[in-house]
JSON list of C-alpha atoms in Angstrom, two decimals:
[
{"chain": "A", "resi": 1, "resn": "LYS", "atom": "CA", "xyz": [-17.96, 46.64, 49.30]},
{"chain": "A", "resi": 2, "resn": "GLN", "atom": "CA", "xyz": [-18.67, 47.91, 45.61]},
{"chain": "A", "resi": 3, "resn": "VAL", "atom": "CA", "xyz": [-14.60, 48.70, 45.45]},
{"chain": "A", "resi": 4, "resn": "GLN", "atom": "CA", "xyz": [-13.75, 45.11, 46.49]},
{"chain": "A", "resi": 5, "resn": "PHE", "atom": "CA", "xyz": [-16.60, 43.84, 43.90]},
{"chain": "A", "resi": 6, "resn": "ILE", "atom": "CA", "xyz": [-15.34, 46.31, 40.87]},
{"chain": "A", "resi": 7, "resn": "GLU", "atom": "CA", "xyz": [-11.97, 45.12, 41.60]},
{"chain": "A", "resi": 8, "resn": "THR", "atom": "CA", "xyz": [-13.05, 40.82, 41.83]},
{"chain": "A", "resi": 9, "resn": "HIS", "atom": "CA", "xyz": [-15.16, 41.66, 38.42]},
{"chain": "A", "resi": 10, "resn": "GLN", "atom": "CA", "xyz": [-11.85, 43.30, 36.76]},
{"chain": "A", "resi": 11, "resn": "SER", "atom": "CA", "xyz": [-10.20, 40.64, 37.79]},
{"chain": "A", "resi": 12, "resn": "ILE", "atom": "CA", "xyz": [-12.13, 37.88, 36.28]},
{"chain": "A", "resi": 13, "resn": "LEU", "atom": "CA", "xyz": [-12.26, 39.70, 33.06]},
{"chain": "A", "resi": 14, "resn": "VAL", "atom": "CA", "xyz": [-8.70, 40.13, 32.58]},
{"chain": "A", "resi": 15, "resn": "HIS", "atom": "CA", "xyz": [-8.68, 36.40, 33.40]},
{"chain": "A", "resi": 16, "resn": "ILE", "atom": "CA", "xyz": [-11.15, 35.76, 30.73]},
{"chain": "A", "resi": 17, "resn": "ARG", "atom": "CA", "xyz": [-9.71, 37.76, 28.31]},
{"chain": "A", "resi": 18, "resn": "MET", "atom": "CA", "xyz": [-6.00, 35.92, 28.83]},
{"chain": "A", "resi": 19, "resn": "LYS", "atom": "CA", "xyz": [-7.83, 32.83, 28.04]},
{"chain": "A", "resi": 20, "resn": "VAL", "atom": "CA", "xyz": [-9.38, 34.43, 25.25]},
{"chain": "A", "resi": 21, "resn": "GLN", "atom": "CA", "xyz": [-6.20, 35.23, 23.93]},
{"chain": "A", "resi": 22, "resn": "ILE", "atom": "CA", "xyz": [-3.85, 31.90, 24.88]},
{"chain": "A", "resi": 23, "resn": "THR", "atom": "CA", "xyz": [-6.59, 30.20, 22.56]},
{"chain": "A", "resi": 24, "resn": "LEU", "atom": "CA", "xyz": [-6.59, 32.75, 19.29]},
{"chain": "A", "resi": 25, "resn": "LEU", "atom": "CA", "xyz": [-2.92, 32.02, 19.81]},
{"chain": "A", "resi": 26, "resn": "CYS", "atom": "CA", "xyz": [-3.37, 28.24, 19.67]},
{"chain": "A", "resi": 27, "resn": "VAL", "atom": "CA", "xyz": [-5.44, 28.44, 16.96]},
{"chain": "A", "resi": 28, "resn": "LEU", "atom": "CA", "xyz": [-3.18, 30.38, 14.55]},
{"chain": "A", "resi": 29, "resn": "ALA", "atom": "CA", "xyz": [-0.29, 28.47, 15.75]},
{"chain": "A", "resi": 30, "resn": "ALA", "atom": "CA", "xyz": [-2.29, 25.29, 14.57]},
{"chain": "A", "resi": 31, "resn": "CYS", "atom": "CA", "xyz": [-3.05, 26.55, 11.52]},
{"chain": "A", "resi": 32, "resn": "GLN", "atom": "CA", "xyz": [0.21, 27.85, 10.65]},
{"chain": "A", "resi": 33, "resn": "GLY", "atom": "CA", "xyz": [1.00, 24.06, 10.36]},
{"chain": "A", "resi": 34, "resn": "ALA", "atom": "CA", "xyz": [-1.71, 22.93, 8.10]},
{"chain": "A", "resi": 35, "resn": "PRO", "atom": "CA", "xyz": [-1.48, 22.26, 4.32]},
{"chain": "A", "resi": 36, "resn": "GLN", "atom": "CA", "xyz": [-1.97, 25.17, 2.54]},
{"chain": "A", "resi": 37, "resn": "VAL", "atom": "CA", "xyz": [-4.70, 23.99, -0.01]},
{"chain": "A", "resi": 38, "resn": "LEU", "atom": "CA", "xyz": [-7.10, 26.33, -1.54]},
{"chain": "A", "resi": 39, "resn": "VAL", "atom": "CA", "xyz": [-10.81, 25.88, -1.05]},
{"chain": "A", "resi": 40, "resn": "GLY", "atom": "CA", "xyz": [-12.40, 23.52, -4.04]},
{"chain": "A", "resi": 41, "resn": "GLN", "atom": "CA", "xyz": [-9.24, 22.67, -5.36]},
{"chain": "A", "resi": 42, "resn": "GLY", "atom": "CA", "xyz": [-8.54, 18.66, -4.81]},
{"chain": "A", "resi": 43, "resn": "SER", "atom": "CA", "xyz": [-4.95, 17.23, -4.73]},
{"chain": "A", "resi": 44, "resn": "SER", "atom": "CA", "xyz": [-2.51, 17.93, -7.32]},
{"chain": "A", "resi": 45, "resn": "TYR", "atom": "CA", "xyz": [-1.18, 14.46, -7.54]},
{"chain": "A", "resi": 46, "resn": "HIS", "atom": "CA", "xyz": [-2.82, 11.80, -9.93]},
{"chain": "A", "resi": 47, "resn": "ALA", "atom": "CA", "xyz": [-1.24, 8.49, -9.54]},
{"chain": "A", "resi": 48, "resn": "PRO", "atom": "CA", "xyz": [0.63, 7.23, -12.98]},
{"chain": "A", "resi": 49, "resn": "VAL", "atom": "CA", "xyz": [-1.33, 5.66, -15.31]},
{"chain": "A", "resi": 50, "resn": "PRO", "atom": "CA", "xyz": [-0.35, 1.75, -15.84]},
{"chain": "A", "resi": 51, "resn": "VAL", "atom": "CA", "xyz": [1.82, 1.04, -18.76]},
{"chain": "A", "resi": 52, "resn": "TYR", "atom": "CA", "xyz": [0.87, -3.03, -19.92]},
{"chain": "A", "resi": 53, "resn": "GLU", "atom": "CA", "xyz": [3.39, -4.14, -22.23]},
{"chain": "A", "resi": 54, "resn": "ASP", "atom": "CA", "xyz": [2.53, -6.75, -25.25]},
{"chain": "A", "resi": 55, "resn": "ASP", "atom": "CA", "xyz": [3.49, -10.15, -24.32]},
{"chain": "A", "resi": 56, "resn": "LYS", "atom": "CA", "xyz": [6.88, -11.54, -25.32]},
{"chain": "A", "resi": 57, "resn": "PRO", "atom": "CA", "xyz": [8.34, -15.04, -26.09]},
{"chain": "A", "resi": 58, "resn": "TYR", "atom": "CA", "xyz": [9.90, -16.59, -23.10]},
{"chain": "A", "resi": 59, "resn": "SER", "atom": "CA", "xyz": [10.84, -19.90, -22.67]},
{"chain": "A", "resi": 60, "resn": "PHE", "atom": "CA", "xyz": [12.48, -21.19, -19.39]},
{"chain": "A", "resi": 61, "resn": "GLU", "atom": "CA", "xyz": [13.55, -25.13, -17.80]},
{"chain": "A", "resi": 62, "resn": "TYR", "atom": "CA", "xyz": [14.95, -25.56, -14.62]},
{"chain": "A", "resi": 63, "resn": "GLY", "atom": "CA", "xyz": [15.34, -28.83, -12.22]},
{"chain": "A", "resi": 64, "resn": "VAL", "atom": "CA", "xyz": [16.88, -30.28, -8.82]},
{"chain": "A", "resi": 65, "resn": "HIS", "atom": "CA", "xyz": [17.66, -33.47, -8.18]},
{"chain": "A", "resi": 66, "resn": "ASP", "atom": "CA", "xyz": [19.32, -34.10, -4.57]},
{"chain": "A", "resi": 67, "resn": "ASP", "atom": "CA", "xyz": [20.38, -37.61, -3.42]},
{"chain": "A", "resi": 68, "resn": "TYR", "atom": "CA", "xyz": [20.78, -36.10, -0.07]},
{"chain": "A", "resi": 69, "resn": "SER", "atom": "CA", "xyz": [17.48, -34.57, 0.46]},
{"chain": "A", "resi": 70, "resn": "GLY", "atom": "CA", "xyz": [15.68, -36.91, -1.96]},
{"chain": "A", "resi": 71, "resn": "ALA", "atom": "CA", "xyz": [14.20, -33.76, -3.52]},
{"chain": "A", "resi": 72, "resn": "ASN", "atom": "CA", "xyz": [13.33, -34.52, -7.29]},
{"chain": "A", "resi": 73, "resn": "PHE", "atom": "CA", "xyz": [11.65, -32.20, -9.28]},
{"chain": "A", "resi": 74, "resn": "ASN", "atom": "CA", "xyz": [11.48, -29.93, -12.56]},
{"chain": "A", "resi": 75, "resn": "HIS", "atom": "CA", "xyz": [10.11, -27.01, -14.66]},
{"chain": "A", "resi": 76, "resn": "GLY", "atom": "CA", "xyz": [9.63, -25.97, -17.96]},
{"chain": "A", "resi": 77, "resn": "GLU", "atom": "CA", "xyz": [7.82, -23.64, -19.67]},
{"chain": "A", "resi": 78, "resn": "SER", "atom": "CA", "xyz": [7.51, -21.23, -23.46]},
{"chain": "A", "resi": 79, "resn": "ALA", "atom": "CA", "xyz": [5.42, -18.77, -24.09]},
{"chain": "A", "resi": 80, "resn": "ASP", "atom": "CA", "xyz": [5.12, -17.28, -28.20]},
{"chain": "A", "resi": 81, "resn": "GLY", "atom": "CA", "xyz": [3.77, -13.83, -27.33]},
{"chain": "A", "resi": 82, "resn": "ALA", "atom": "CA", "xyz": [0.47, -14.40, -28.50]},
{"chain": "A", "resi": 83, "resn": "GLY", "atom": "CA", "xyz": [-0.95, -15.41, -25.56]},
{"chain": "A", "resi": 84, "resn": "ASN", "atom": "CA", "xyz": [-0.37, -19.14, -25.41]},
{"chain": "A", "resi": 85, "resn": "VAL", "atom": "CA", "xyz": [1.59, -20.83, -22.93]},
{"chain": "A", "resi": 86, "resn": "ASP", "atom": "CA", "xyz": [2.86, -24.19, -22.84]},
{"chain": "A", "resi": 87, "resn": "GLY", "atom": "CA", "xyz": [4.72, -26.11, -20.01]},
{"chain": "A", "resi": 88, "resn": "SER", "atom": "CA", "xyz": [5.32, -29.29, -17.89]},
{"chain": "A", "resi": 89, "resn": "TYR", "atom": "CA", "xyz": [6.46, -29.97, -14.44]},
{"chain": "A", "resi": 90, "resn": "SER", "atom": "CA", "xyz": [7.50, -33.33, -12.66]},
{"chain": "A", "resi": 91, "resn": "VAL", "atom": "CA", "xyz": [7.36, -33.96, -8.63]},
{"chain": "A", "resi": 92, "resn": "LEU", "atom": "CA", "xyz": [8.79, -37.06, -7.05]},
{"chain": "A", "resi": 93, "resn": "LEU", "atom": "CA", "xyz": [6.12, -37.81, -4.71]},
{"chain": "A", "resi": 94, "resn": "PRO", "atom": "CA", "xyz": [6.70, -39.60, -1.37]},
{"chain": "A", "resi": 95, "resn": "ASP", "atom": "CA", "xyz": [5.88, -42.96, -2.24]},
{"chain": "A", "resi": 96, "resn": "GLY", "atom": "CA", "xyz": [8.19, -43.55, -5.11]},
{"chain": "A", "resi": 97, "resn": "ARG", "atom": "CA", "xyz": [5.85, -42.40, -7.72]},
{"chain": "A", "resi": 98, "resn": "THR", "atom": "CA", "xyz": [6.54, -39.28, -10.06]},
{"chain": "A", "resi": 99, "resn": "GLN", "atom": "CA", "xyz": [3.83, -36.79, -11.24]},
{"chain": "A", "resi": 100, "resn": "ASN", "atom": "CA", "xyz": [3.68, -35.78, -14.46]},
{"chain": "A", "resi": 101, "resn": "VAL", "atom": "CA", "xyz": [2.06, -32.74, -15.76]},
{"chain": "A", "resi": 102, "resn": "ASN", "atom": "CA", "xyz": [1.38, -30.83, -19.06]},
{"chain": "A", "resi": 103, "resn": "TYR", "atom": "CA", "xyz": [-0.59, -27.77, -19.24]},
{"chain": "A", "resi": 104, "resn": "HIS", "atom": "CA", "xyz": [-1.54, -25.14, -21.60]},
{"chain": "A", "resi": 105, "resn": "ALA", "atom": "CA", "xyz": [-3.18, -21.39, -21.18]},
{"chain": "A", "resi": 106, "resn": "ASP", "atom": "CA", "xyz": [-4.34, -18.78, -23.54]},
{"chain": "A", "resi": 107, "resn": "ASP", "atom": "CA", "xyz": [-6.17, -15.51, -23.43]},
{"chain": "A", "resi": 108, "resn": "TYR", "atom": "CA", "xyz": [-9.39, -17.82, -24.37]},
{"chain": "A", "resi": 109, "resn": "SER", "atom": "CA", "xyz": [-9.71, -20.48, -22.28]},
{"chain": "A", "resi": 110, "resn": "GLY", "atom": "CA", "xyz": [-7.32, -20.08, -19.19]}
]
């Protein structure tokens, strides 16, 4: 019975040793796939700093007049490059009236 106990005990030890070796191999394989970052060092990537250009003067106009669909609207806007914007638009409302809007915007009053 002692020989059987020793063989069973050795079989159990071999089994445990194999499980430990397989576990270590899995851990090493996982470490090989991990990113290689040194401790204490952050990421070397830094987002680029946004560059804002100064306001440039511009002007545009467009309009649509379609008798088939009934669409009738236009819009125009201009900026002086110093932050001042002036514009206007008009829309033909469903009841036949035309709504005209004029607007001004600047850096201080919006």
